[in-house]
mmCIF file of C-alpha atoms (C1' of nucleotides) in Angstrom:
data_model
loop_
_atom_site.group_PDB
_atom_site.id
_atom_site.type_symbol
_atom_site.label_atom_id
_atom_site.label_comp_id
_atom_site.label_asym_id
_atom_site.label_seq_id
_atom_site.Cartn_x
_atom_site.Cartn_y
_atom_site.Cartn_z
ATOM 1 C CA MET U 1 0.000 0.000 0.000
ATOM 2 C CA SER U 2 0.980 3.537 -0.857
ATOM 3 C CA ASN U 3 4.048 4.510 1.109
ATOM 4 C CA LEU U 4 5.123 7.540 -0.839
ATOM 5 C CA SER U 5 7.906 9.830 0.287
ATOM 6 C CA PRO U 6 6.982 13.467 0.835
ATOM 7 C CA THR U 7 8.633 14.460 -2.431
ATOM 8 C CA ALA U 8 6.940 11.615 -4.307
ATOM 9 C CA LYS U 9 3.546 12.965 -3.282
ATOM 10 C CA ILE U 10 4.107 16.344 -4.817
ATOM 11 C CA ILE U 11 5.763 14.916 -7.924
ATOM 12 C CA LEU U 12 2.883 12.567 -8.681
ATOM 13 C CA ALA U 13 0.315 15.258 -8.020
ATOM 14 C CA PHE U 14 1.886 17.860 -10.281
ATOM 15 C CA LEU U 15 2.370 15.291 -13.036
ATOM 16 C CA ARG U 16 -1.299 14.440 -12.801
ATOM 17 C CA PHE U 17 -2.198 17.820 -14.289
ATOM 18 C CA ARG U 18 0.314 17.533 -17.098
ATOM 19 C CA PRO U 19 3.664 15.867 -17.903
ATOM 20 C CA ARG U 20 6.697 17.748 -16.632
ATOM 21 C CA SER U 21 10.463 17.530 -16.300
ATOM 22 C CA GLY U 22 12.256 17.630 -12.950
ATOM 23 C CA TYR U 23 13.125 21.228 -13.668
ATOM 24 C CA ASP U 24 9.477 22.053 -14.356
ATOM 25 C CA ILE U 25 8.404 20.412 -11.114
ATOM 26 C CA LYS U 26 10.859 22.519 -9.152
ATOM 27 C CA GLN U 27 9.464 25.646 -10.735
ATOM 28 C CA SER U 28 5.893 24.618 -10.086
ATOM 29 C CA VAL U 29 6.729 24.042 -6.440
ATOM 30 C CA GLU U 30 8.380 27.416 -6.158
ATOM 31 C CA ILE U 31 5.417 29.383 -7.409
ATOM 32 C CA SER U 32 2.866 27.508 -5.344
ATOM 33 C CA THR U 33 3.527 25.015 -2.553
ATOM 34 C CA GLN U 34 7.053 26.033 -1.522
ATOM 35 C CA PHE U 35 5.793 27.680 1.616
ATOM 36 C CA PHE U 36 4.229 24.546 3.089
ATOM 37 C CA TRP U 37 5.738 21.759 0.988
ATOM 38 C CA GLY U 38 9.122 22.335 -0.611
ATOM 39 C CA ALA U 39 11.257 20.153 -2.826
ATOM 40 C CA SER U 40 14.870 20.653 -3.914
ATOM 41 C CA PHE U 41 16.695 19.275 -6.928
ATOM 42 C CA GLY U 42 18.607 17.013 -4.585
ATOM 43 C CA GLN U 43 15.307 15.366 -3.716
ATOM 44 C CA ILE U 44 13.478 15.597 -7.016
ATOM 45 C CA TYR U 45 15.909 13.960 -9.428
ATOM 46 C CA PRO U 46 16.699 10.852 -7.379
ATOM 47 C CA GLU U 47 12.998 10.494 -6.572
ATOM 48 C CA LEU U 48 12.028 10.678 -10.248
ATOM 49 C CA ARG U 49 14.374 7.779 -10.952
ATOM 50 C CA ARG U 50 13.003 5.748 -8.059
ATOM 51 C CA LEU U 51 9.427 6.363 -9.134
ATOM 52 C CA GLU U 52 10.245 5.388 -12.694
ATOM 53 C CA GLN U 53 11.954 2.226 -11.440
ATOM 54 C CA ALA U 54 8.886 1.457 -9.363
ATOM 55 C CA GLY U 55 6.722 1.832 -12.457
ATOM 56 C CA LEU U 56 4.734 4.840 -11.278
ATOM 57 C CA LEU U 57 6.217 7.146 -13.904
ATOM 58 C CA GLU U 58 7.494 6.842 -17.419
ATOM 59 C CA VAL U 59 9.531 9.118 -19.654
ATOM 60 C CA GLU U 60 7.234 10.696 -22.176
ATOM 61 C CA SER U 61 9.918 12.379 -24.217
ATOM 62 C CA GLU U 62 13.546 13.413 -24.120
ATOM 63 C CA GLY U 63 14.115 16.915 -25.416
ATOM 64 C CA ARG U 64 17.079 19.167 -25.907
ATOM 65 C CA ARG U 65 19.618 19.897 -23.189
ATOM 66 C CA GLY U 66 18.941 16.458 -21.729
ATOM 67 C CA ARG U 67 15.412 17.440 -20.774
ATOM 68 C CA LYS U 68 13.345 14.433 -19.730
ATOM 69 C CA VAL U 69 9.598 14.832 -19.492
ATOM 70 C CA TYR U 70 7.789 12.368 -17.231
ATOM 71 C CA ARG U 71 4.170 11.315 -17.116
ATOM 72 C CA LEU U 72 2.162 9.142 -14.739
ATOM 73 C CA THR U 73 1.511 5.504 -15.475
ATOM 74 C CA THR U 74 -1.780 3.895 -14.490
ATOM 75 C CA ALA U 75 -0.053 2.527 -11.394
ATOM 76 C CA GLY U 76 1.153 6.046 -10.604
ATOM 77 C CA GLU U 77 -2.347 7.414 -10.885
ATOM 78 C CA ARG U 78 -3.590 4.742 -8.534
ATOM 79 C CA GLU U 79 -0.927 5.535 -5.943
ATOM 80 C CA LEU U 80 -1.687 9.241 -6.164
ATOM 81 C CA ASP U 81 -5.366 8.559 -5.717
ATOM 82 C CA ASP U 82 -4.688 6.456 -2.633
ATOM 83 C CA TRP U 83 -2.738 9.287 -1.109
ATOM 84 C CA LEU U 84 -5.315 11.949 -2.007
ATOM 85 C CA ARG U 85 -8.029 9.855 -0.347
ATOM 86 C CA GLY U 86 -5.882 9.000 2.644
ATOM 87 C CA ASP U 87 -5.885 10.730 5.989
ATOM 88 C CA SER U 88 -2.176 11.098 6.724
ATOM 89 C CA GLY U 89 -1.638 14.581 8.034
ATOM 90 C CA LEU U 90 2.013 15.405 8.698
ATOM 91 C CA PHE U 91 2.175 18.763 10.409
ATOM 92 C CA GLN U 92 5.465 20.453 11.212
ATOM 93 C CA TYR U 93 6.034 23.920 12.498
ATOM 94 C CA ARG U 94 9.389 25.409 13.551
ATOM 95 C CA ASP U 95 9.652 29.055 14.421
ATOM 96 C CA GLU U 96 12.841 30.500 15.826
ATOM 97 C CA GLY U 97 11.299 33.913 16.412
ATOM 98 C CA LEU U 98 8.646 32.273 18.541
ATOM 99 C CA LEU U 99 11.310 30.371 20.477
ATOM 100 C CA ARG U 100 13.053 33.639 21.195
ATOM 101 C CA LEU U 101 9.733 35.128 22.246
ATOM 102 C CA PHE U 102 9.183 32.187 24.578
ATOM 103 C CA PHE U 103 12.497 32.946 26.294
ATOM 104 C CA SER U 104 12.159 36.723 26.217
ATOM 105 C CA ASP U 105 11.957 36.920 29.991
ATOM 106 C CA LEU U 106 15.722 36.392 29.827
ATOM 107 C CA ILE U 107 16.387 39.624 27.944
ATOM 108 C CA ASP U 108 15.665 43.311 28.257
ATOM 109 C CA PRO U 109 12.245 44.560 27.082
ATOM 110 C CA GLU U 110 13.674 46.548 24.152
ATOM 111 C CA THR U 111 15.338 43.494 22.625
ATOM 112 C CA ALA U 112 12.207 41.441 23.196
ATOM 113 C CA LEU U 113 10.126 44.090 21.452
ATOM 114 C CA GLU U 114 12.584 44.205 18.573
ATOM 115 C CA ASN U 115 12.147 40.477 18.084
ATOM 116 C CA VAL U 116 8.375 40.756 18.007
ATOM 117 C CA ARG U 117 8.637 43.570 15.492
ATOM 118 C CA ARG U 118 10.840 41.428 13.233
ATOM 119 C CA MET U 119 8.380 38.573 13.504
ATOM 120 C CA ARG U 120 5.519 40.797 12.411
ATOM 121 C CA GLU U 121 7.478 42.370 9.580
ATOM 122 C CA TRP U 122 8.519 38.986 8.270
ATOM 123 C CA ARG U 123 4.888 37.921 8.096
ATOM 124 C CA GLU U 124 3.857 41.110 6.345
ATOM 125 C CA GLN U 125 6.572 40.606 3.783
ATOM 126 C CA ALA U 126 5.499 37.020 3.244
ATOM 127 C CA VAL U 127 1.909 38.114 2.669
ATOM 128 C CA ALA U 128 3.057 40.786 0.214
ATOM 129 C CA PHE U 129 5.112 38.163 -1.595
ATOM 130 C CA PHE U 130 2.147 35.802 -1.749
ATOM 131 C CA ARG U 131 -0.058 38.468 -3.248
ATOM 132 C CA SER U 132 2.405 39.788 -5.786
ATOM 133 C CA GLN U 133 4.242 36.614 -6.771
ATOM 134 C CA LEU U 134 1.989 33.659 -6.080
ATOM 135 C CA GLU U 135 -1.541 34.952 -6.464
ATOM 136 C CA PRO U 136 -1.306 35.626 -10.223
ATOM 137 C CA HIS U 137 -0.395 32.003 -10.845
ATOM 138 C CA ALA U 138 -3.064 30.713 -8.507
ATOM 139 C CA GLN U 139 -5.583 32.968 -10.235
ATOM 140 C CA GLU U 140 -4.524 31.558 -13.568
ATOM 141 C CA ASP U 141 -5.158 28.029 -12.286
ATOM 142 C CA ALA U 142 -8.543 29.131 -11.049
ATOM 143 C CA ASP U 143 -9.413 30.555 -14.471
ATOM 144 C CA LEU U 144 -8.550 27.165 -15.921
ATOM 145 C CA GLY U 145 -10.940 25.487 -13.515
ATOM 146 C CA ALA U 146 -8.566 24.465 -10.703
ATOM 147 C CA ARG U 147 -9.837 26.488 -7.748
ATOM 148 C CA PHE U 148 -8.060 24.785 -4.859
ATOM 149 C CA PRO U 149 -4.590 26.249 -5.396
ATOM 150 C CA LEU U 150 -6.092 29.707 -4.887
ATOM 151 C CA ARG U 151 -7.924 28.520 -1.787
ATOM 152 C CA ALA U 152 -4.730 27.068 -0.368
ATOM 153 C CA LEU U 153 -3.023 30.387 -0.989
ATOM 154 C CA GLU U 154 -5.834 32.263 0.718
ATOM 155 C CA PHE U 155 -5.502 29.944 3.673
ATOM 156 C CA GLY U 156 -1.829 30.832 3.879
ATOM 157 C CA THR U 157 -2.331 34.579 3.650
ATOM 158 C CA ALA U 158 -5.197 34.456 6.149
ATOM 159 C CA TRP U 159 -3.219 32.794 8.885
ATOM 160 C CA LEU U 160 -0.083 34.821 8.342
ATOM 161 C CA GLU U 161 -2.218 37.921 8.628
ATOM 162 C CA ALA U 162 -3.734 36.542 11.800
ATOM 163 C CA GLN U 163 -0.245 36.050 13.196
ATOM 164 C CA ALA U 164 0.802 39.535 12.138
ATOM 165 C CA ALA U 165 -2.254 41.072 13.777
ATOM 166 C CA TRP U 166 -1.633 39.215 17.011
ATOM 167 C CA LEU U 167 1.998 40.294 17.014
ATOM 168 C CA ALA U 168 1.014 43.919 16.409
ATOM 169 C CA GLU U 169 -1.159 43.758 19.512
ATOM 170 C CA LEU U 170 1.705 42.359 21.539
ATOM 171 C CA GLU U 171 3.925 45.158 20.262
ATOM 172 C CA ALA U 172 1.459 47.724 21.523
ATOM 173 C CA GLU U 173 1.420 46.009 24.886
ATOM 174 C CA LEU U 174 5.215 45.919 25.100
ATOM 175 C CA GLU U 175 5.840 49.447 23.960
ATOM 176 C CA PRO U 176 7.236 51.658 26.715
ATOM 177 C CA MET Q 1 30.682 33.530 17.101
ATOM 178 C CA SER Q 2 27.609 31.702 18.226
ATOM 179 C CA ASN Q 3 26.795 28.926 15.832
ATOM 180 C CA LEU Q 4 24.493 26.904 18.000
ATOM 181 C CA SER Q 5 22.545 23.940 16.719
ATOM 182 C CA PRO Q 6 18.757 24.144 17.050
ATOM 183 C CA THR Q 7 18.807 21.779 19.997
ATOM 184 C CA ALA Q 8 21.666 23.666 21.666
ATOM 185 C CA LYS Q 9 19.544 26.817 21.676
ATOM 186 C CA ILE Q 10 16.735 25.284 23.629
ATOM 187 C CA ILE Q 11 19.082 23.448 25.988
ATOM 188 C CA LEU Q 12 20.999 26.589 26.913
ATOM 189 C CA ALA Q 13 17.823 28.601 27.322
ATOM 190 C CA PHE Q 14 16.114 26.127 29.633
ATOM 191 C CA LEU Q 15 19.269 25.735 31.688
ATOM 192 C CA ARG Q 16 19.401 29.488 32.132
ATOM 193 C CA PHE Q 17 16.321 29.351 34.355
ATOM 194 C CA ARG Q 18 17.659 26.510 36.462
ATOM 195 C CA PRO Q 19 20.005 23.508 36.194
ATOM 196 C CA ARG Q 20 18.448 20.420 34.675
ATOM 197 C CA SER Q 21 19.238 16.904 33.478
ATOM 198 C CA GLY Q 22 18.694 15.762 29.897
ATOM 199 C CA TYR Q 23 15.554 14.029 31.054
ATOM 200 C CA ASP Q 24 14.291 17.236 32.648
ATOM 201 C CA ILE Q 25 14.956 19.174 29.482
ATOM 202 C CA LYS Q 26 12.936 16.717 27.440
ATOM 203 C CA GLN Q 27 10.033 17.099 29.843
ATOM 204 C CA SER Q 28 10.263 20.876 29.790
ATOM 205 C CA VAL Q 29 10.154 20.838 26.007
ATOM 206 C CA GLU Q 30 7.134 18.573 25.974
ATOM 207 C CA ILE Q 31 5.014 20.781 28.203
ATOM 208 C CA SER Q 32 5.919 23.989 26.426
ATOM 209 C CA THR Q 33 7.806 24.388 23.146
ATOM 210 C CA GLN Q 34 7.218 20.965 21.577
ATOM 211 C CA PHE Q 35 4.726 22.403 19.122
ATOM 212 C CA PHE Q 36 7.146 24.825 17.492
ATOM 213 C CA TRP Q 37 10.560 23.590 18.697
ATOM 214 C CA GLY Q 38 10.915 19.926 19.586
ATOM 215 C CA ALA Q 39 13.882 17.956 20.862
ATOM 216 C CA SER Q 40 14.255 14.194 21.204
ATOM 217 C CA PHE Q 41 16.569 12.193 23.472
ATOM 218 C CA GLY Q 42 18.532 11.255 20.389
ATOM 219 C CA GLN Q 43 19.352 14.939 19.981
ATOM 220 C CA ILE Q 44 19.559 16.044 23.575
ATOM 221 C CA TYR Q 45 22.084 13.640 25.061
ATOM 222 C CA PRO Q 46 24.758 13.922 22.363
ATOM 223 C CA GLU Q 47 24.275 17.682 22.335
ATOM 224 C CA LEU Q 48 24.750 17.925 26.093
ATOM 225 C CA ARG Q 49 28.084 16.160 25.742
ATOM 226 C CA ARG Q 50 29.163 18.426 22.892
ATOM 227 C CA LEU Q 51 28.193 21.547 24.814
ATOM 228 C CA GLU Q 52 30.056 20.324 27.874
ATOM 229 C CA GLN Q 53 33.114 19.585 25.732
ATOM 230 C CA ALA Q 54 32.855 23.077 24.279
ATOM 231 C CA GLY Q 55 32.809 24.511 27.786
ATOM 232 C CA LEU Q 56 29.311 25.994 27.606
ATOM 233 C CA LEU Q 57 27.940 23.617 30.238
ATOM 234 C CA GLU Q 58 29.233 21.814 33.259
ATOM 235 C CA VAL Q 59 27.890 18.991 35.390
ATOM 236 C CA GLU Q 60 26.529 20.424 38.573
ATOM 237 C CA SER Q 61 25.841 17.134 40.266
ATOM 238 C CA GLU Q 62 25.461 13.435 39.562
ATOM 239 C CA GLY Q 63 22.513 11.932 41.338
ATOM 240 C CA ARG Q 64 20.996 8.512 41.577
ATOM 241 C CA ARG Q 65 20.102 6.418 38.538
ATOM 242 C CA GLY Q 66 22.953 8.052 36.676
ATOM 243 C CA ARG Q 67 21.189 11.386 36.704
ATOM 244 C CA LYS Q 68 23.489 14.209 35.597
ATOM 245 C CA VAL Q 69 22.392 17.753 36.243
ATOM 246 C CA TYR Q 70 23.935 20.420 34.031
ATOM 247 C CA ARG Q 71 24.278 24.134 34.513
ATOM 248 C CA LEU Q 72 25.501 26.935 32.277
ATOM 249 C CA THR Q 73 29.058 28.206 32.464
ATOM 250 C CA THR Q 74 29.811 31.872 31.933
ATOM 251 C CA ALA Q 75 30.742 31.075 28.345
ATOM 252 C CA GLY Q 76 27.398 29.305 27.950
ATOM 253 C CA GLU Q 77 25.548 32.334 29.245
ATOM 254 C CA ARG Q 78 27.372 34.505 26.776
ATOM 255 C CA GLU Q 79 26.504 32.246 23.843
ATOM 256 C CA LEU Q 80 22.872 32.145 24.911
ATOM 257 C CA ASP Q 81 22.777 35.900 25.154
ATOM 258 C CA ASP Q 82 24.231 36.243 21.662
ATOM 259 C CA TRP Q 83 21.509 34.048 20.288
ATOM 260 C CA LEU Q 84 18.716 35.782 22.197
ATOM 261 C CA ARG Q 85 19.880 39.133 20.830
ATOM 262 C CA GLY Q 86 20.423 37.809 17.325
ATOM 263 C CA ASP Q 87 18.024 38.018 14.426
ATOM 264 C CA SER Q 88 18.152 34.492 12.979
ATOM 265 C CA GLY Q 89 14.620 33.463 12.228
ATOM 266 C CA LEU Q 90 14.315 29.911 10.959
ATOM 267 C CA PHE Q 91 10.741 29.333 9.889
ATOM 268 C CA GLN Q 92 9.515 25.961 8.704
ATOM 269 C CA TYR Q 93 5.994 24.897 7.971
ATOM 270 C CA ARG Q 94 4.919 21.565 6.485
ATOM 271 C CA ASP Q 95 1.281 20.683 6.234
ATOM 272 C CA GLU Q 96 0.135 17.571 4.464
ATOM 273 C CA GLY Q 97 -3.538 18.417 4.828
ATOM 274 C CA LEU Q 98 -2.882 21.710 3.078
ATOM 275 C CA LEU Q 99 -1.024 19.906 0.320
ATOM 276 C CA ARG Q 100 -4.025 17.650 -0.183
ATOM 277 C CA LEU Q 101 -6.241 20.723 -0.195
ATOM 278 C CA PHE Q 102 -4.034 22.294 -2.840
ATOM 279 C CA PHE Q 103 -4.570 19.263 -5.070
ATOM 280 C CA SER Q 104 -8.230 18.746 -4.269
ATOM 281 C CA ASP Q 105 -9.277 19.586 -7.808
ATOM 282 C CA LEU Q 106 -8.072 16.054 -8.555
ATOM 283 C CA ILE Q 107 -10.654 14.389 -6.315
ATOM 284 C CA ASP Q 108 -14.395 14.343 -5.790
ATOM 285 C CA PRO Q 109 -15.931 17.144 -3.686
ATOM 286 C CA GLU Q 110 -16.946 14.834 -0.841
ATOM 287 C CA THR Q 111 -13.401 13.607 -0.304
ATOM 288 C CA ALA Q 112 -12.080 17.149 -0.511
ATOM 289 C CA LEU Q 113 -14.616 18.281 2.082
ATOM 290 C CA GLU Q 114 -13.679 15.371 4.323
ATOM 291 C CA ASN Q 115 -10.050 16.500 4.227
ATOM 292 C CA VAL Q 116 -10.968 20.053 5.188
ATOM 293 C CA ARG Q 117 -13.070 18.736 8.036
ATOM 294 C CA ARG Q 118 -10.145 16.679 9.337
ATOM 295 C CA MET Q 119 -7.876 19.704 9.098
ATOM 296 C CA ARG Q 120 -10.277 21.768 11.179
ATOM 297 C CA GLU Q 121 -10.811 19.039 13.756
ATOM 298 C CA TRP Q 122 -7.109 18.528 14.168
ATOM 299 C CA ARG Q 123 -6.672 22.217 14.961
ATOM 300 C CA GLU Q 124 -9.535 22.217 17.406
ATOM 301 C CA GLN Q 125 -8.009 19.251 19.204
ATOM 302 C CA ALA Q 126 -4.634 20.955 19.304
ATOM 303 C CA VAL Q 127 -6.189 24.072 20.843
ATOM 304 C CA ALA Q 128 -8.018 21.947 23.416
ATOM 305 C CA PHE Q 129 -4.747 20.218 24.236
ATOM 306 C CA PHE Q 130 -2.964 23.540 24.611
ATOM 307 C CA ARG Q 131 -5.582 24.826 27.004
ATOM 308 C CA SER Q 132 -5.856 21.727 29.146
ATOM 309 C CA GLN Q 133 -2.262 20.471 29.133
ATOM 310 C CA LEU Q 134 0.024 23.389 28.424
ATOM 311 C CA GLU Q 135 -1.745 26.436 29.804
ATOM 312 C CA PRO Q 136 -1.530 25.392 33.475
ATOM 313 C CA HIS Q 137 2.248 25.188 33.213
ATOM 314 C CA ALA Q 138 2.513 28.463 31.326
ATOM 315 C CA GLN Q 139 0.279 30.075 33.943
ATOM 316 C CA GLU Q 140 2.553 28.773 36.665
ATOM 317 C CA ASP Q 141 5.554 30.362 34.927
ATOM 318 C CA ALA Q 142 3.629 33.611 34.669
ATOM 319 C CA ASP Q 143 2.871 33.526 38.396
ATOM 320 C CA LEU Q 144 6.597 33.177 39.008
ATOM 321 C CA GLY Q 145 7.271 36.247 36.903
ATOM 322 C CA ALA Q 146 8.030 34.691 33.487
ATOM 323 C CA ARG Q 147 5.230 35.993 31.304
ATOM 324 C CA PHE Q 148 6.519 35.163 27.852
ATOM 325 C CA PRO Q 149 5.853 31.413 27.860
ATOM 326 C CA LEU Q 150 2.170 32.216 28.337
ATOM 327 C CA ARG Q 151 2.299 34.780 25.548
ATOM 328 C CA ALA Q 152 3.939 32.280 23.217
ATOM 329 C CA LEU Q 153 1.185 29.812 24.044
ATOM 330 C CA GLU Q 154 -1.477 32.421 23.362
ATOM 331 C CA PHE Q 155 0.149 33.125 20.031
ATOM 332 C CA GLY Q 156 -0.122 29.438 19.189
ATOM 333 C CA THR Q 157 -3.751 29.081 20.195
ATOM 334 C CA ALA Q 158 -4.676 32.292 18.406
ATOM 335 C CA TRP Q 159 -3.342 31.253 15.060
ATOM 336 C CA LEU Q 160 -4.611 27.691 15.258
ATOM 337 C CA GLU Q 161 -8.026 29.138 16.006
ATOM 338 C CA ALA Q 162 -7.668 31.460 13.034
ATOM 339 C CA GLN Q 163 -6.888 28.471 10.837
ATOM 340 C CA ALA Q 164 -9.822 26.524 12.263
ATOM 341 C CA ALA Q 165 -12.186 29.431 11.621
ATOM 342 C CA TRP Q 166 -10.987 29.811 8.049
ATOM 343 C CA LEU Q 167 -11.417 26.084 7.450
ATOM 344 C CA ALA Q 168 -14.932 26.148 8.906
ATOM 345 C CA GLU Q 169 -15.818 28.822 6.374
ATOM 346 C CA LEU Q 170 -14.430 26.742 3.554
ATOM 347 C CA GLU Q 171 -16.446 23.769 4.788
ATOM 348 C CA ALA Q 172 -19.620 25.822 4.577
ATOM 349 C CA GLU Q 173 -18.710 26.838 1.050
ATOM 350 C CA LEU Q 174 -18.015 23.252 -0.015
ATOM 351 C CA GLU Q 175 -21.051 21.676 1.590
ATOM 352 C CA PRO Q 176 -23.547 20.397 -0.956
ATOM 353 C "C1'" DG I 1 9.055 -9.786 43.503
ATOM 354 C "C1'" DG I 2 7.087 -7.336 39.691
ATOM 355 C "C1'" DA I 3 5.466 -3.091 37.391
ATOM 356 C "C1'" DG I 4 6.275 1.258 36.195
ATOM 357 C "C1'" DG I 5 8.710 5.313 35.966
ATOM 358 C "C1'" DC I 6 13.405 7.420 35.921
ATOM 359 C "C1'" DA I 7 17.493 8.102 33.270
ATOM 360 C "C1'" DT I 8 21.163 7.762 29.929
ATOM 361 C "C1'" DG I 9 22.748 6.591 25.794
ATOM 362 C "C1'" DT I 10 23.568 4.535 20.771
ATOM 363 C "C1'" DA I 11 22.497 2.980 16.001
ATOM 364 C "C1'" DA I 12 19.873 2.965 11.943
ATOM 365 C "C1'" DC I 13 17.627 5.391 8.941
ATOM 366 C "C1'" DC I 14 15.235 9.197 6.625
ATOM 367 C "C1'" DG I 15 14.568 13.512 4.483
ATOM 368 C "C1'" DG I 16 16.386 17.797 3.614
ATOM 369 C "C1'" DT I 17 19.587 21.625 2.020
ATOM 370 C "C1'" DT I 18 23.671 23.118 -0.143
ATOM 371 C "C1'" DA I 19 27.386 23.097 -2.983
ATOM 372 C "C1'" DC I 20 29.422 21.295 -6.664
ATOM 373 C "C1'" DA I 21 30.011 19.440 -11.453
ATOM 374 C "C1'" DT I 22 28.759 19.336 -16.136
ATOM 375 C "C1'" DG I 23 27.297 20.892 -20.331
ATOM 376 C "C1'" DA I 24 23.758 22.549 -23.892
ATOM 377 C "C1'" DT I 25 21.238 26.422 -25.734
ATOM 378 C "C1'" DT I 26 19.609 30.975 -26.145
ATOM 379 C "C1'" DT I 27 20.110 35.842 -26.080
ATOM 380 C "C1'" DA I 28 22.343 40.281 -25.837
ATOM 381 C "C1'" DT S 1 31.487 35.537 -27.992
ATOM 382 C "C1'" DA S 2 30.157 36.040 -23.431
ATOM 383 C "C1'" DA S 3 26.519 35.814 -20.133
ATOM 384 C "C1'" DA S 4 22.394 33.996 -18.684
ATOM 385 C "C1'" DT S 5 19.383 30.393 -18.421
ATOM 386 C "C1'" DC S 6 18.068 25.640 -18.999
ATOM 387 C "C1'" DA S 7 18.694 21.096 -17.274
ATOM 388 C "C1'" DT S 8 20.365 17.033 -14.941
ATOM 389 C "C1'" DG S 9 22.655 14.947 -11.560
ATOM 390 C "C1'" DT S 10 25.861 13.681 -7.277
ATOM 391 C "C1'" DA S 11 28.182 14.136 -2.738
ATOM 392 C "C1'" DA S 12 28.620 15.912 1.743
ATOM 393 C "C1'" DC S 13 26.555 17.045 5.536
ATOM 394 C "C1'" DC S 14 23.009 18.166 8.936
ATOM 395 C "C1'" DG S 15 19.223 17.510 11.867
ATOM 396 C "C1'" DG S 16 15.603 14.713 13.104
ATOM 397 C "C1'" DT S 17 12.816 10.520 14.637
ATOM 398 C "C1'" DT S 18 12.548 5.903 16.108
ATOM 399 C "C1'" DA S 19 13.846 1.850 18.063
ATOM 400 C "C1'" DC S 20 16.712 -0.384 20.845
ATOM 401 C "C1'" DA S 21 19.709 -1.395 24.963
ATOM 402 C "C1'" DT S 22 20.666 -0.969 29.672
ATOM 403 C "C1'" DG S 23 19.859 -0.616 34.327
ATOM 404 C "C1'" DC S 24 18.357 1.718 38.745
ATOM 405 C "C1'" DC S 25 14.949 2.921 42.005
ATOM 406 C "C1'" DT S 26 10.397 3.184 44.104
ATOM 407 C "C1'" DC S 27 6.077 1.661 45.237
ATOM 408 C "C1'" DC S 28 2.571 -1.706 45.557
#
DNA sequence: GGAGGCATGTAACCGGTTACATGATTTA
DNA sequence: TAAATCATGTAACCGGTTACATGCCTCC
């Protein structure tokens, strides 16, 4: 039964929409899921070979510059479907700013405030990046009938804004 | 200059409040930072030895059952302070439910809705866990004068609640 | 005396980033 | 023709979890 690696999941899913090369997959990740599900070349290329070996992918065509375009096999589609219908829910969150906040009783109030300010600014910048860089692509998908990428993006902006708002309140509280 | 490993940061910081054994540190992590900064025995014990070797820690006492209680040295305090005043801000977020949401155009609406429902429920359970299991300890810290652990916890509950609320809205939109 | 919690520690493995290596093709 | 971009791939290393091994101490 489907025991796909994290990178395999995103590879199969992106290929389901249309055939892609490893390079294409990396780009797709970067303009969409990077924030909550990344994938580097060091993961993608070996994984593509493994998935091909396992019969879940096949090479559709080999183009110039060594470009290899992969597509799903029937077995690959089945595996993807199993995962999409599954209930595995890996959730990881690591936040160094928050760790510093947690220990801010150990430092002077000004430094603590500075940290909170940086946390808020980082979130505001992320939201701005989402809107300017990611939203156009998500909107394009939506126009083509795939609405969930835009929803996922809205989820991301909504909670980062919620974090930013909370941090702004804390700033006000901490200000001298 | 301070180039502490992720686990070193949390070890030094917890030791700053009071000396602890590796076992103690693990417990402290579990009732407080686990959600955004975990540490397993497999990380803690080797790291304690490395930090001792590097002169940032020293063994305060060896008790029964092989218990070794560590405390910070002056050098350790300095390193901790450097980190607390620094601006490094590692931020990692991985969310398999969100990935499935992103690709939900590939599945039937009922399955997609089921996934959203699970995402919301998971967050509600996490918030309930925070309130019942973590808040008492954070409140205790606050009573002893350390207010930031409670603030960090409130930050966590606030944004998980924001996510849950957003997901509830999406559920309403997706319901047939 | 047995169960359960205390306590340290190691080994195997996994997943990830980064840097490096290589070279083809396009564009200025 | 030089620079930028396309494109694949490997190696080194890091950080993390999990499972395992060991044994003491306390309490019932």
